[in-house]
Every structure is written in C-alpha cells, then in structure tokens.
C-alpha cells in the first residue's frame, strides 16, 4: 500500500470514528506507529484532522437536527432531547474536553450543535481534546510514557 493510501485510510478511520457511526481509530493509529514505517508526528496529525473533521460533521448535524424534531421518524423524543439540552446547559462548553471519550464524546459534539455552541469555541475545545488523546496514545505506543 502506498503512503498516500495509508494516510487516507487513517484519515477515514479517524473521521468515521468521530461521527455517530461505530469505529475505532486508536487501533489503526497504534498499528501504524508500531510498523515504524511512517513519521509518528504525521500519523498523529492525519488522525487528528480526520477525527476533528468528523466532530464538525456531528456539530453540523446538531445544528440542523431540531428542524426534524416533530417528525414521526425522528429517533429521539422531545423529552429526551430536552434532557440532553438541559445537561449541556449545566456543564456547557467545557464538556467538549471529553469529546475524545468513548460512548459520550460523539453525542457531546452533536449536543454542542443543538445548543448552538459557537463554532470557534467548539473547534478549539474539540481539537485540544482529540489531539491530546492521540498524542498521549502515540507517546505510550513509542514507550515515552
């Protein structure tokens, strides 16, 4: 596989992992770092960009999802959506620092869109969280931590 294919595959895995679809990007990153064929810093950058881009998709989905709130096929009832909004009001933008976490991270980025979190703040906090997670994972993989 060419280097471009490797980086594209990592980007895709990280992108999909950040959306509401289930996928793990950490295993792909660790496997590629373990090969010692690619610069670790570049792998971290590619994974981070893909993961943040996927979170932006979630934010955009959140921004537009309430237009469909009253439709019969809408997957979340009004009460559940109201609870999610109340939770985000309580913990606010700082909860986005947990956007890297399994199970809760992706819904947090959707909630940020629903709650109209300004894009600049959203991007900063999600980028810090996602890049930080990949940096720590890379350092552990190369036995620095």
mmCIF file of N, CA and C in Angstrom:
data_model
loop_
_atom_site.group_PDB
_atom_site.id
_atom_site.type_symbol
_atom_site.label_atom_id
_atom_site.label_comp_id
_atom_site.label_asym_id
_atom_site.label_seq_id
_atom_site.Cartn_x
_atom_site.Cartn_y
_atom_site.Cartn_z
ATOM 1 N N UNK A 1 0.848 -1.184 0.000
ATOM 2 C CA UNK A 1 0.000 0.000 0.000
ATOM 3 C C UNK A 1 0.891 1.244 0.000
ATOM 4 N N UNK A 2 0.519 2.235 -0.785
ATOM 5 C CA UNK A 2 1.309 3.450 -0.846
ATOM 6 C C UNK A 2 1.105 4.284 0.409
ATOM 7 N N UNK A 3 2.033 5.185 0.631
ATOM 8 C CA UNK A 3 1.912 6.063 1.804
ATOM 9 C C UNK A 3 0.622 6.862 1.762
ATOM 10 N N UNK A 4 0.247 7.337 0.585
ATOM 11 C CA UNK A 4 -0.987 8.110 0.462
ATOM 12 C C UNK A 4 -2.185 7.259 0.881
ATOM 13 N N UNK A 5 -2.191 5.996 0.487
ATOM 14 C CA UNK A 5 -3.275 5.095 0.875
ATOM 15 C C UNK A 5 -3.326 4.862 2.376
ATOM 16 N N UNK A 6 -2.158 4.751 2.996
ATOM 17 C CA UNK A 6 -2.085 4.558 4.444
ATOM 18 C C UNK A 6 -2.661 5.779 5.159
ATOM 19 N N UNK A 7 -2.218 6.965 4.739
ATOM 20 C CA UNK A 7 -2.703 8.181 5.384
ATOM 21 C C UNK A 7 -4.192 8.398 5.129
ATOM 22 N N UNK A 8 -4.638 8.092 3.903
ATOM 23 C CA UNK A 8 -6.065 8.231 3.595
ATOM 24 C C UNK A 8 -6.896 7.256 4.430
ATOM 25 N N UNK A 9 -6.401 6.038 4.585
ATOM 26 C CA UNK A 9 -7.115 5.056 5.405
ATOM 27 C C UNK A 9 -7.206 5.484 6.861
ATOM 28 N N UNK A 10 -6.102 6.023 7.384
ATOM 29 C CA UNK A 10 -6.100 6.504 8.766
ATOM 30 C C UNK A 10 -7.054 7.680 8.926
ATOM 31 N N UNK A 11 -7.027 8.612 7.970
ATOM 32 C CA UNK A 11 -7.940 9.753 8.000
ATOM 33 C C UNK A 11 -9.388 9.266 8.013
ATOM 34 N N UNK A 12 -9.707 8.330 7.117
ATOM 35 C CA UNK A 12 -11.066 7.803 7.025
ATOM 36 C C UNK A 12 -11.494 7.131 8.329
ATOM 37 N N UNK A 13 -10.620 6.300 8.888
ATOM 38 C CA UNK A 13 -10.941 5.622 10.152
ATOM 39 C C UNK A 13 -11.184 6.631 11.267
ATOM 40 N N UNK A 14 -10.349 7.663 11.348
ATOM 41 C CA UNK A 14 -10.498 8.678 12.395
ATOM 42 C C UNK A 14 -11.751 9.516 12.164
ATOM 43 N N UNK A 15 -12.038 9.821 10.906
ATOM 44 C CA UNK A 15 -13.224 10.604 10.574
ATOM 45 C C UNK A 15 -14.487 9.847 10.981
ATOM 46 N N UNK A 16 -14.611 8.603 10.533
ATOM 47 C CA UNK A 16 -15.803 7.812 10.827
ATOM 48 C C UNK A 16 -15.935 7.562 12.332
ATOM 49 N N UNK A 17 -14.809 7.343 13.004
ATOM 50 C CA UNK A 17 -14.835 7.097 14.448
ATOM 51 C C UNK A 17 -15.392 8.289 15.216
ATOM 52 N N UNK A 18 -15.254 9.480 14.670
ATOM 53 C CA UNK A 18 -15.745 10.677 15.362
ATOM 54 C C UNK A 18 -17.213 10.960 15.083
ATOM 55 N N UNK A 19 -17.783 10.311 14.088
ATOM 56 C CA UNK A 19 -19.199 10.504 13.817
ATOM 57 C C UNK A 19 -19.998 9.553 14.698
ATOM 58 N N UNK A 20 -21.288 9.521 14.488
ATOM 59 C CA UNK A 20 -22.130 8.662 15.311
ATOM 60 C C UNK A 20 -22.067 7.199 14.869
ATOM 61 N N UNK A 21 -21.266 6.897 13.847
ATOM 62 C CA UNK A 21 -21.074 5.517 13.405
ATOM 63 C C UNK A 21 -19.989 4.861 14.250
ATOM 64 N N UNK A 22 -20.134 3.578 14.562
ATOM 65 C CA UNK A 22 -19.127 2.923 15.405
ATOM 66 C C UNK A 22 -17.869 2.543 14.620
ATOM 67 N N UNK A 23 -16.728 2.978 15.092
ATOM 68 C CA UNK A 23 -15.437 2.600 14.522
ATOM 69 C C UNK A 23 -14.351 3.022 15.503
ATOM 70 N N UNK A 24 -13.248 2.305 15.481
ATOM 71 C CA UNK A 24 -12.127 2.620 16.361
ATOM 72 C C UNK A 24 -10.947 3.108 15.530
ATOM 73 N N UNK A 25 -10.477 4.287 15.798
ATOM 74 C CA UNK A 25 -9.311 4.809 15.091
ATOM 75 C C UNK A 25 -8.025 4.574 15.877
ATOM 76 N N UNK A 26 -8.152 4.381 17.171
ATOM 77 C CA UNK A 26 -6.960 4.211 18.010
ATOM 78 C C UNK A 26 -6.160 2.975 17.603
ATOM 79 N N UNK A 27 -6.852 1.889 17.298
ATOM 80 C CA UNK A 27 -6.162 0.655 16.894
ATOM 81 C C UNK A 27 -5.387 0.867 15.600
ATOM 82 N N UNK A 28 -5.978 1.594 14.668
ATOM 83 C CA UNK A 28 -5.294 1.869 13.401
ATOM 84 C C UNK A 28 -4.048 2.711 13.643
ATOM 85 N N UNK A 29 -4.160 3.719 14.483
ATOM 86 C CA UNK A 29 -3.012 4.583 14.773
ATOM 87 C C UNK A 29 -1.893 3.791 15.448
ATOM 88 N N UNK A 30 -2.227 3.011 16.441
ATOM 89 C CA UNK A 30 -1.218 2.219 17.153
ATOM 90 C C UNK A 30 -0.548 1.226 16.198
ATOM 91 N N UNK A 31 -1.336 0.578 15.350
ATOM 92 C CA UNK A 31 -0.773 -0.382 14.392
ATOM 93 C C UNK A 31 0.208 0.300 13.450
ATOM 94 N N UNK A 32 -0.153 1.467 12.948
ATOM 95 C CA UNK A 32 0.737 2.175 12.021
ATOM 96 C C UNK A 32 1.994 2.686 12.717
ATOM 97 N N UNK A 33 1.855 3.160 13.942
ATOM 98 C CA UNK A 33 3.036 3.594 14.698
ATOM 99 C C UNK A 33 3.960 2.399 14.940
ATOM 100 N N UNK A 34 3.374 1.261 15.256
ATOM 101 C CA UNK A 34 4.159 0.060 15.550
ATOM 102 C C UNK A 34 4.953 -0.440 14.343
ATOM 103 N N UNK A 35 4.485 -0.139 13.145
ATOM 104 C CA UNK A 35 5.221 -0.534 11.935
ATOM 105 C C UNK A 35 6.555 0.191 11.797
ATOM 106 N N UNK A 36 6.639 1.363 12.403
ATOM 107 C CA UNK A 36 7.842 2.200 12.329
ATOM 108 C C UNK A 36 8.243 2.550 10.897
ATOM 109 N N UNK A 37 7.232 2.656 10.026
ATOM 110 C CA UNK A 37 7.470 2.990 8.617
ATOM 111 C C UNK A 37 7.028 4.407 8.272
ATOM 112 N N UNK A 38 6.352 5.051 9.197
ATOM 113 C CA UNK A 38 5.784 6.371 8.931
ATOM 114 C C UNK A 38 6.120 7.288 10.098
ATOM 115 N N UNK A 39 6.330 8.575 9.822
ATOM 116 C CA UNK A 39 6.617 9.502 10.921
ATOM 117 C C UNK A 39 5.439 9.578 11.905
ATOM 118 N N UNK A 40 5.737 9.385 13.166
ATOM 119 C CA UNK A 40 4.692 9.378 14.199
ATOM 120 C C UNK A 40 3.940 10.705 14.211
ATOM 121 N N UNK A 41 4.665 11.795 14.111
ATOM 122 C CA UNK A 41 4.010 13.106 14.153
ATOM 123 C C UNK A 41 3.004 13.262 13.014
ATOM 124 N N UNK A 42 3.333 12.733 11.833
ATOM 125 C CA UNK A 42 2.426 12.860 10.689
ATOM 126 C C UNK A 42 1.196 11.972 10.866
ATOM 127 N N UNK A 43 1.380 10.799 11.428
ATOM 128 C CA UNK A 43 0.242 9.933 11.717
ATOM 129 C C UNK A 43 -0.705 10.598 12.714
ATOM 130 N N UNK A 44 -0.135 11.233 13.734
ATOM 131 C CA UNK A 44 -0.950 11.932 14.737
ATOM 132 C C UNK A 44 -1.694 13.103 14.092
ATOM 133 N N UNK A 45 -1.033 13.838 13.235
ATOM 134 C CA UNK A 45 -1.676 14.976 12.552
ATOM 135 C C UNK A 45 -2.831 14.495 11.678
ATOM 136 N N UNK A 46 -2.597 13.461 10.878
ATOM 137 C CA UNK A 46 -3.641 12.947 9.981
ATOM 138 C C UNK A 46 -4.832 12.417 10.780
ATOM 139 N N UNK A 47 -4.574 11.628 11.809
ATOM 140 C CA UNK A 47 -5.661 11.094 12.643
ATOM 141 C C UNK A 47 -6.428 12.234 13.319
ATOM 142 N N UNK A 48 -5.701 13.224 13.796
ATOM 143 C CA UNK A 48 -6.346 14.357 14.480
ATOM 144 C C UNK A 48 -7.237 15.146 13.532
ATOM 145 N N UNK A 49 -6.742 15.426 12.344
ATOM 146 C CA UNK A 49 -7.542 16.175 11.368
ATOM 147 C C UNK A 49 -8.798 15.392 11.004
ATOM 148 N N UNK A 50 -8.655 14.096 10.770
ATOM 149 C CA UNK A 50 -9.818 13.271 10.449
ATOM 150 C C UNK A 50 -10.823 13.230 11.576
ATOM 151 N N UNK A 51 -10.347 13.087 12.802
ATOM 152 C CA UNK A 51 -11.235 12.991 13.955
ATOM 153 C C UNK A 51 -11.951 14.312 14.227
ATOM 154 N N UNK A 52 -11.236 15.408 14.118
ATOM 155 C CA UNK A 52 -11.867 16.719 14.310
ATOM 156 C C UNK A 52 -12.883 16.973 13.200
ATOM 157 N N UNK A 53 -12.555 16.601 11.967
ATOM 158 C CA UNK A 53 -13.496 16.784 10.853
ATOM 159 C C UNK A 53 -14.785 15.991 11.095
ATOM 160 N N UNK A 54 -14.673 14.785 11.605
ATOM 161 C CA UNK A 54 -15.863 14.004 11.931
ATOM 162 C C UNK A 54 -16.700 14.668 13.008
ATOM 163 N N UNK A 55 -16.044 15.282 13.974
ATOM 164 C CA UNK A 55 -16.771 16.002 15.028
ATOM 165 C C UNK A 55 -17.476 17.239 14.482
ATOM 166 N N UNK A 56 -16.872 17.866 13.487
ATOM 167 C CA UNK A 56 -17.529 19.012 12.842
ATOM 168 C C UNK A 56 -18.814 18.561 12.158
ATOM 169 N N UNK A 57 -18.782 17.385 11.533
ATOM 170 C CA UNK A 57 -20.000 16.831 10.930
ATOM 171 C C UNK A 57 -21.066 16.649 12.004
ATOM 172 N N UNK A 58 -20.690 16.135 13.168
ATOM 173 C CA UNK A 58 -21.647 15.971 14.269
ATOM 174 C C UNK A 58 -22.229 17.314 14.695
ATOM 175 N N UNK A 59 -21.378 18.331 14.810
ATOM 176 C CA UNK A 59 -21.831 19.664 15.200
ATOM 177 C C UNK A 59 -22.847 20.193 14.182
ATOM 178 N N UNK A 60 -22.541 19.994 12.902
ATOM 179 C CA UNK A 60 -23.459 20.436 11.846
ATOM 180 C C UNK A 60 -24.782 19.669 11.906
ATOM 181 N N UNK A 61 -24.705 18.364 12.177
ATOM 182 C CA UNK A 61 -25.934 17.585 12.346
ATOM 183 C C UNK A 61 -26.765 18.136 13.501
ATOM 184 N N UNK A 62 -26.094 18.451 14.596
ATOM 185 C CA UNK A 62 -26.786 19.022 15.749
ATOM 186 C C UNK A 62 -27.439 20.347 15.427
ATOM 187 N N UNK A 63 -26.762 21.159 14.619
ATOM 188 C CA UNK A 63 -27.319 22.463 14.249
ATOM 189 C C UNK A 63 -28.628 22.322 13.478
ATOM 190 N N UNK A 64 -28.730 21.276 12.653
ATOM 191 C CA UNK A 64 -29.913 21.144 11.819
ATOM 192 C C UNK A 64 -30.942 20.141 12.285
ATOM 193 N N UNK A 65 -30.641 19.394 13.315
ATOM 194 C CA UNK A 65 -31.494 18.269 13.698
ATOM 195 C C UNK A 65 -32.851 18.697 14.264
ATOM 196 N N UNK A 66 -32.915 19.838 14.883
ATOM 197 C CA UNK A 66 -34.180 20.240 15.515
ATOM 198 C C UNK A 66 -35.265 20.572 14.489
ATOM 199 N N UNK A 67 -34.884 20.803 13.251
ATOM 200 C CA UNK A 67 -35.892 21.041 12.215
ATOM 201 C C UNK A 67 -36.765 19.807 12.009
ATOM 202 N N UNK A 68 -36.253 18.649 12.397
ATOM 203 C CA UNK A 68 -36.961 17.394 12.195
ATOM 204 C C UNK A 68 -37.560 16.847 13.484
ATOM 205 N N UNK A 69 -37.525 17.628 14.526
ATOM 206 C CA UNK A 69 -37.942 17.182 15.864
ATOM 207 C C UNK A 69 -39.377 16.658 15.910
ATOM 208 N N UNK A 70 -40.277 17.240 15.151
ATOM 209 C CA UNK A 70 -41.686 16.863 15.206
ATOM 210 C C UNK A 70 -42.065 15.775 14.212
ATOM 211 N N UNK A 71 -41.116 15.243 13.480
ATOM 212 C CA UNK A 71 -41.400 14.187 12.511
ATOM 213 C C UNK A 71 -41.566 12.844 13.223
ATOM 214 N N UNK A 72 -42.418 12.007 12.677
ATOM 215 C CA UNK A 72 -42.684 10.707 13.311
ATOM 216 C C UNK A 72 -41.462 9.798 13.304
ATOM 217 N N UNK A 73 -40.592 9.956 12.340
ATOM 218 C CA UNK A 73 -39.415 9.093 12.233
ATOM 219 C C UNK A 73 -38.234 9.600 13.058
ATOM 220 N N UNK A 74 -38.370 10.774 13.681
ATOM 221 C CA UNK A 74 -37.264 11.349 14.445
ATOM 222 C C UNK A 74 -36.872 10.388 15.569
ATOM 223 N N UNK A 75 -35.589 10.032 15.661
ATOM 224 C CA UNK A 75 -35.181 8.951 16.574
ATOM 225 C C UNK A 75 -35.210 9.285 18.064
ATOM 226 N N UNK A 76 -35.346 10.544 18.421
ATOM 227 C CA UNK A 76 -35.320 10.928 19.836
ATOM 228 C C UNK A 76 -36.607 11.685 20.146
ATOM 229 N N UNK A 77 -37.271 11.309 21.237
ATOM 230 C CA UNK A 77 -38.495 12.029 21.589
ATOM 231 C C UNK A 77 -38.154 13.386 22.195
ATOM 232 N N UNK A 78 -39.128 14.243 22.249
ATOM 233 C CA UNK A 78 -38.921 15.603 22.734
ATOM 234 C C UNK A 78 -38.385 15.667 24.149
ATOM 235 N N UNK A 79 -38.833 14.753 25.000
ATOM 236 C CA UNK A 79 -38.376 14.744 26.390
ATOM 237 C C UNK A 79 -36.888 14.407 26.475
ATOM 238 N N UNK A 80 -36.464 13.417 25.709
ATOM 239 C CA UNK A 80 -35.049 13.021 25.731
ATOM 240 C C UNK A 80 -34.165 14.139 25.186
ATOM 241 N N UNK A 81 -34.630 14.784 24.127
ATOM 242 C CA UNK A 81 -33.871 15.896 23.565
ATOM 243 C C UNK A 81 -33.801 17.044 24.562
ATOM 244 N N UNK A 82 -34.884 17.276 25.271
ATOM 245 C CA UNK A 82 -34.903 18.312 26.299
ATOM 246 C C UNK A 82 -33.924 18.029 27.425
ATOM 247 N N UNK A 83 -33.832 16.750 27.827
ATOM 248 C CA UNK A 83 -32.868 16.364 28.870
ATOM 249 C C UNK A 83 -31.436 16.584 28.402
ATOM 250 N N UNK A 84 -31.166 16.238 27.146
ATOM 251 C CA UNK A 84 -29.812 16.434 26.610
ATOM 252 C C UNK A 84 -29.453 17.917 26.586
ATOM 253 N N UNK A 85 -30.412 18.728 26.212
ATOM 254 C CA UNK A 85 -30.171 20.173 26.190
ATOM 255 C C UNK A 85 -29.949 20.715 27.598
ATOM 256 N N UNK A 86 -30.725 20.235 28.561
ATOM 257 C CA UNK A 86 -30.554 20.674 29.955
ATOM 258 C C UNK A 86 -29.182 20.261 30.478
ATOM 259 N N UNK A 87 -28.744 19.059 30.146
ATOM 260 C CA UNK A 87 -27.430 18.570 30.575
ATOM 261 C C UNK A 87 -26.326 19.456 29.997
ATOM 262 N N UNK A 88 -26.450 19.794 28.715
ATOM 263 C CA UNK A 88 -25.423 20.631 28.093
ATOM 264 C C UNK A 88 -25.441 22.037 28.705
ATOM 265 N N UNK A 89 -26.633 22.530 29.030
ATOM 266 C CA UNK A 89 -26.714 23.835 29.716
ATOM 267 C C UNK A 89 -25.983 23.780 31.049
ATOM 268 N N UNK A 90 -26.107 22.672 31.742
ATOM 269 C CA UNK A 90 -25.487 22.547 33.067
ATOM 270 C C UNK A 90 -23.957 22.523 32.981
ATOM 271 N N UNK A 91 -23.418 21.694 32.076
ATOM 272 C CA UNK A 91 -21.964 21.525 32.004
ATOM 273 C C UNK A 91 -21.315 22.383 30.918
ATOM 274 N N UNK A 92 -22.079 22.787 29.934
ATOM 275 C CA UNK A 92 -21.628 23.729 28.929
ATOM 276 C C UNK A 92 -20.471 23.275 28.057
ATOM 277 N N UNK A 93 -19.817 24.272 27.503
ATOM 278 C CA UNK A 93 -18.771 24.030 26.511
ATOM 279 C C UNK A 93 -17.609 23.212 27.056
ATOM 280 N N UNK A 94 -17.355 23.277 28.351
ATOM 281 C CA UNK A 94 -16.205 22.558 28.910
ATOM 282 C C UNK A 94 -16.363 21.044 28.811
ATOM 283 N N UNK A 95 -17.607 20.595 28.667
ATOM 284 C CA UNK A 95 -17.817 19.159 28.483
ATOM 285 C C UNK A 95 -17.203 18.682 27.172
ATOM 286 N N UNK A 96 -16.958 19.581 26.235
ATOM 287 C CA UNK A 96 -16.340 19.204 24.963
ATOM 288 C C UNK A 96 -14.911 18.700 25.138
ATOM 289 N N UNK A 97 -14.307 18.982 26.282
ATOM 290 C CA UNK A 97 -12.978 18.424 26.549
ATOM 291 C C UNK A 97 -13.041 16.906 26.736
ATOM 292 N N UNK A 98 -14.253 16.369 26.869
ATOM 293 C CA UNK A 98 -14.450 14.920 26.927
ATOM 294 C C UNK A 98 -14.874 14.350 25.568
ATOM 295 N N UNK A 99 -14.767 15.140 24.518
ATOM 296 C CA UNK A 99 -15.192 14.674 23.194
ATOM 297 C C UNK A 99 -14.350 13.511 22.684
ATOM 298 N N UNK A 100 -13.208 13.273 23.292
ATOM 299 C CA UNK A 100 -12.352 12.143 22.915
ATOM 300 C C UNK A 100 -12.839 10.834 23.509
ATOM 301 N N UNK A 101 -13.660 10.905 24.532
ATOM 302 C CA UNK A 101 -14.038 9.724 25.311
ATOM 303 C C UNK A 101 -15.010 8.823 24.558
ATOM 304 N N UNK A 102 -14.809 7.509 24.675
ATOM 305 C CA UNK A 102 -15.748 6.571 24.056
ATOM 306 C C UNK A 102 -17.147 6.733 24.642
ATOM 307 N N UNK A 103 -18.132 6.471 23.855
ATOM 308 C CA UNK A 103 -19.556 6.483 24.193
ATOM 309 C C UNK A 103 -20.129 7.873 24.405
ATOM 310 N N UNK A 104 -19.473 8.750 25.122
ATOM 311 C CA UNK A 104 -20.050 10.071 25.396
ATOM 312 C C UNK A 104 -19.524 11.158 24.470
ATOM 313 N N UNK A 105 -18.368 10.957 23.885
ATOM 314 C CA UNK A 105 -17.736 12.003 23.090
ATOM 315 C C UNK A 105 -18.527 12.420 21.865
ATOM 316 N N UNK A 106 -18.991 11.455 21.087
ATOM 317 C CA UNK A 106 -19.726 11.782 19.863
ATOM 318 C C UNK A 106 -21.057 12.480 20.168
ATOM 319 N N UNK A 107 -21.862 11.971 21.109
ATOM 320 C CA UNK A 107 -23.096 12.691 21.436
ATOM 321 C C UNK A 107 -22.846 14.111 21.966
ATOM 322 N N UNK A 108 -21.731 14.311 22.654
ATOM 323 C CA UNK A 108 -21.419 15.661 23.131
ATOM 324 C C UNK A 108 -21.250 16.639 21.971
ATOM 325 N N UNK A 109 -20.619 16.183 20.897
ATOM 326 C CA UNK A 109 -20.401 17.085 19.766
ATOM 327 C C UNK A 109 -21.708 17.381 19.034
ATOM 328 N N UNK A 110 -22.628 16.421 19.022
ATOM 329 C CA UNK A 110 -23.956 16.675 18.449
ATOM 330 C C UNK A 110 -24.712 17.659 19.342
ATOM 331 N N UNK A 111 -24.649 17.433 20.659
ATOM 332 C CA UNK A 111 -25.330 18.327 21.606
ATOM 333 C C UNK A 111 -24.810 19.755 21.484
ATOM 334 N N UNK A 112 -23.517 19.900 21.239
ATOM 335 C CA UNK A 112 -22.955 21.248 21.080
ATOM 336 C C UNK A 112 -23.590 21.958 19.891
ATOM 337 N N UNK A 113 -23.838 21.220 18.829
ATOM 338 C CA UNK A 113 -24.519 21.815 17.679
ATOM 339 C C UNK A 113 -25.954 22.182 17.988
ATOM 340 N N UNK A 114 -26.651 21.288 18.675
ATOM 341 C CA UNK A 114 -28.046 21.556 19.056
ATOM 342 C C UNK A 114 -28.121 22.807 19.922
ATOM 343 N N UNK A 115 -27.162 22.943 20.834
ATOM 344 C CA UNK A 115 -27.169 24.072 21.762
ATOM 345 C C UNK A 115 -26.546 25.335 21.178
ATOM 346 N N UNK A 116 -26.217 25.276 19.905
ATOM 347 C CA UNK A 116 -25.687 26.448 19.181
ATOM 348 C C UNK A 116 -24.375 26.967 19.774
ATOM 349 N N UNK A 117 -23.529 26.017 20.207
ATOM 350 C CA UNK A 117 -22.203 26.408 20.692
ATOM 351 C C UNK A 117 -21.475 27.090 19.538
ATOM 352 N N UNK A 118 -20.907 28.271 19.750
ATOM 353 C CA UNK A 118 -20.196 28.947 18.665
ATOM 354 C C UNK A 118 -19.093 28.056 18.084
ATOM 355 N N UNK A 119 -18.976 28.067 16.762
ATOM 356 C CA UNK A 119 -18.067 27.150 16.081
ATOM 357 C C UNK A 119 -16.618 27.318 16.522
ATOM 358 N N UNK A 120 -16.157 28.529 16.739
ATOM 359 C CA UNK A 120 -14.767 28.754 17.138
ATOM 360 C C UNK A 120 -14.428 28.087 18.461
ATOM 361 N N UNK A 121 -15.284 28.252 19.450
ATOM 362 C CA UNK A 121 -15.082 27.621 20.762
ATOM 363 C C UNK A 121 -15.154 26.109 20.615
ATOM 364 N N UNK A 122 -16.151 25.639 19.878
ATOM 365 C CA UNK A 122 -16.304 24.208 19.634
ATOM 366 C C UNK A 122 -15.024 23.634 19.024
ATOM 367 N N UNK A 123 -14.550 24.267 17.965
ATOM 368 C CA UNK A 123 -13.367 23.769 17.261
ATOM 369 C C UNK A 123 -12.136 23.755 18.164
ATOM 370 N N UNK A 124 -11.944 24.791 18.936
ATOM 371 C CA UNK A 124 -10.789 24.863 19.838
ATOM 372 C C UNK A 124 -10.819 23.742 20.881
ATOM 373 N N UNK A 125 -11.941 23.586 21.569
ATOM 374 C CA UNK A 125 -12.027 22.596 22.647
ATOM 375 C C UNK A 125 -11.968 21.161 22.118
ATOM 376 N N UNK A 126 -12.649 20.900 21.017
ATOM 377 C CA UNK A 126 -12.629 19.553 20.439
ATOM 378 C C UNK A 126 -11.234 19.231 19.906
ATOM 379 N N UNK A 127 -10.587 20.196 19.284
ATOM 380 C CA UNK A 127 -9.234 19.964 18.769
ATOM 381 C C UNK A 127 -8.274 19.669 19.911
ATOM 382 N N UNK A 128 -8.341 20.430 20.987
ATOM 383 C CA UNK A 128 -7.484 20.158 22.154
ATOM 384 C C UNK A 128 -7.701 18.736 22.680
ATOM 385 N N UNK A 129 -8.951 18.337 22.788
ATOM 386 C CA UNK A 129 -9.275 17.018 23.328
ATOM 387 C C UNK A 129 -8.806 15.898 22.408
ATOM 388 N N UNK A 130 -9.098 16.026 21.139
ATOM 389 C CA UNK A 130 -8.792 14.950 20.192
ATOM 390 C C UNK A 130 -7.293 14.836 19.934
ATOM 391 N N UNK A 131 -6.626 15.961 19.732
ATOM 392 C CA UNK A 131 -5.174 15.930 19.513
ATOM 393 C C UNK A 131 -4.479 15.417 20.770
ATOM 394 N N UNK A 132 -4.910 15.880 21.927
ATOM 395 C CA UNK A 132 -4.322 15.422 23.185
ATOM 396 C C UNK A 132 -4.419 13.922 23.349
ATOM 397 N N UNK A 133 -5.569 13.351 23.020
ATOM 398 C CA UNK A 133 -5.753 11.907 23.124
ATOM 399 C C UNK A 133 -4.794 11.162 22.209
ATOM 400 N N UNK A 134 -4.663 11.607 20.955
ATOM 401 C CA UNK A 134 -3.765 10.926 20.008
ATOM 402 C C UNK A 134 -2.296 11.103 20.387
ATOM 403 N N UNK A 135 -1.937 12.259 20.915
ATOM 404 C CA UNK A 135 -0.548 12.476 21.346
ATOM 405 C C UNK A 135 -0.207 11.525 22.493
ATOM 406 N N UNK A 136 -1.084 11.433 23.474
ATOM 407 C CA UNK A 136 -0.841 10.524 24.605
ATOM 408 C C UNK A 136 -0.757 9.081 24.110
ATOM 409 N N UNK A 137 -1.646 8.693 23.231
ATOM 410 C CA UNK A 137 -1.632 7.340 22.685
ATOM 411 C C UNK A 137 -0.335 7.067 21.920
ATOM 412 N N UNK A 138 0.125 8.034 21.146
ATOM 413 C CA UNK A 138 1.380 7.877 20.398
ATOM 414 C C UNK A 138 2.575 7.757 21.351
ATOM 415 N N UNK A 139 2.588 8.587 22.387
ATOM 416 C CA UNK A 139 3.689 8.538 23.355
ATOM 417 C C UNK A 139 3.720 7.192 24.086
ATOM 418 N N UNK A 140 2.565 6.674 24.419
ATOM 419 C CA UNK A 140 2.508 5.357 25.064
ATOM 420 C C UNK A 140 3.003 4.283 24.094
ATOM 421 N N UNK A 141 2.608 4.398 22.833
ATOM 422 C CA UNK A 141 2.987 3.390 21.846
ATOM 423 C C UNK A 141 4.495 3.357 21.602
ATOM 424 N N UNK A 142 5.138 4.518 21.622
ATOM 425 C CA UNK A 142 6.597 4.559 21.399
ATOM 426 C C UNK A 142 7.357 4.494 22.722
ATOM 427 N N UNK A 143 6.644 4.151 23.790
ATOM 428 C CA UNK A 143 7.235 3.937 25.121
ATOM 429 C C UNK A 143 7.877 5.169 25.732
ATOM 430 N N UNK A 144 7.302 6.315 25.458
ATOM 431 C CA UNK A 144 7.786 7.536 26.104
ATOM 432 C C UNK A 144 7.082 7.731 27.443
ATOM 433 N N UNK A 145 5.842 7.324 27.521
ATOM 434 C CA UNK A 145 5.097 7.421 28.790
ATOM 435 C C UNK A 145 5.040 6.084 29.468
#
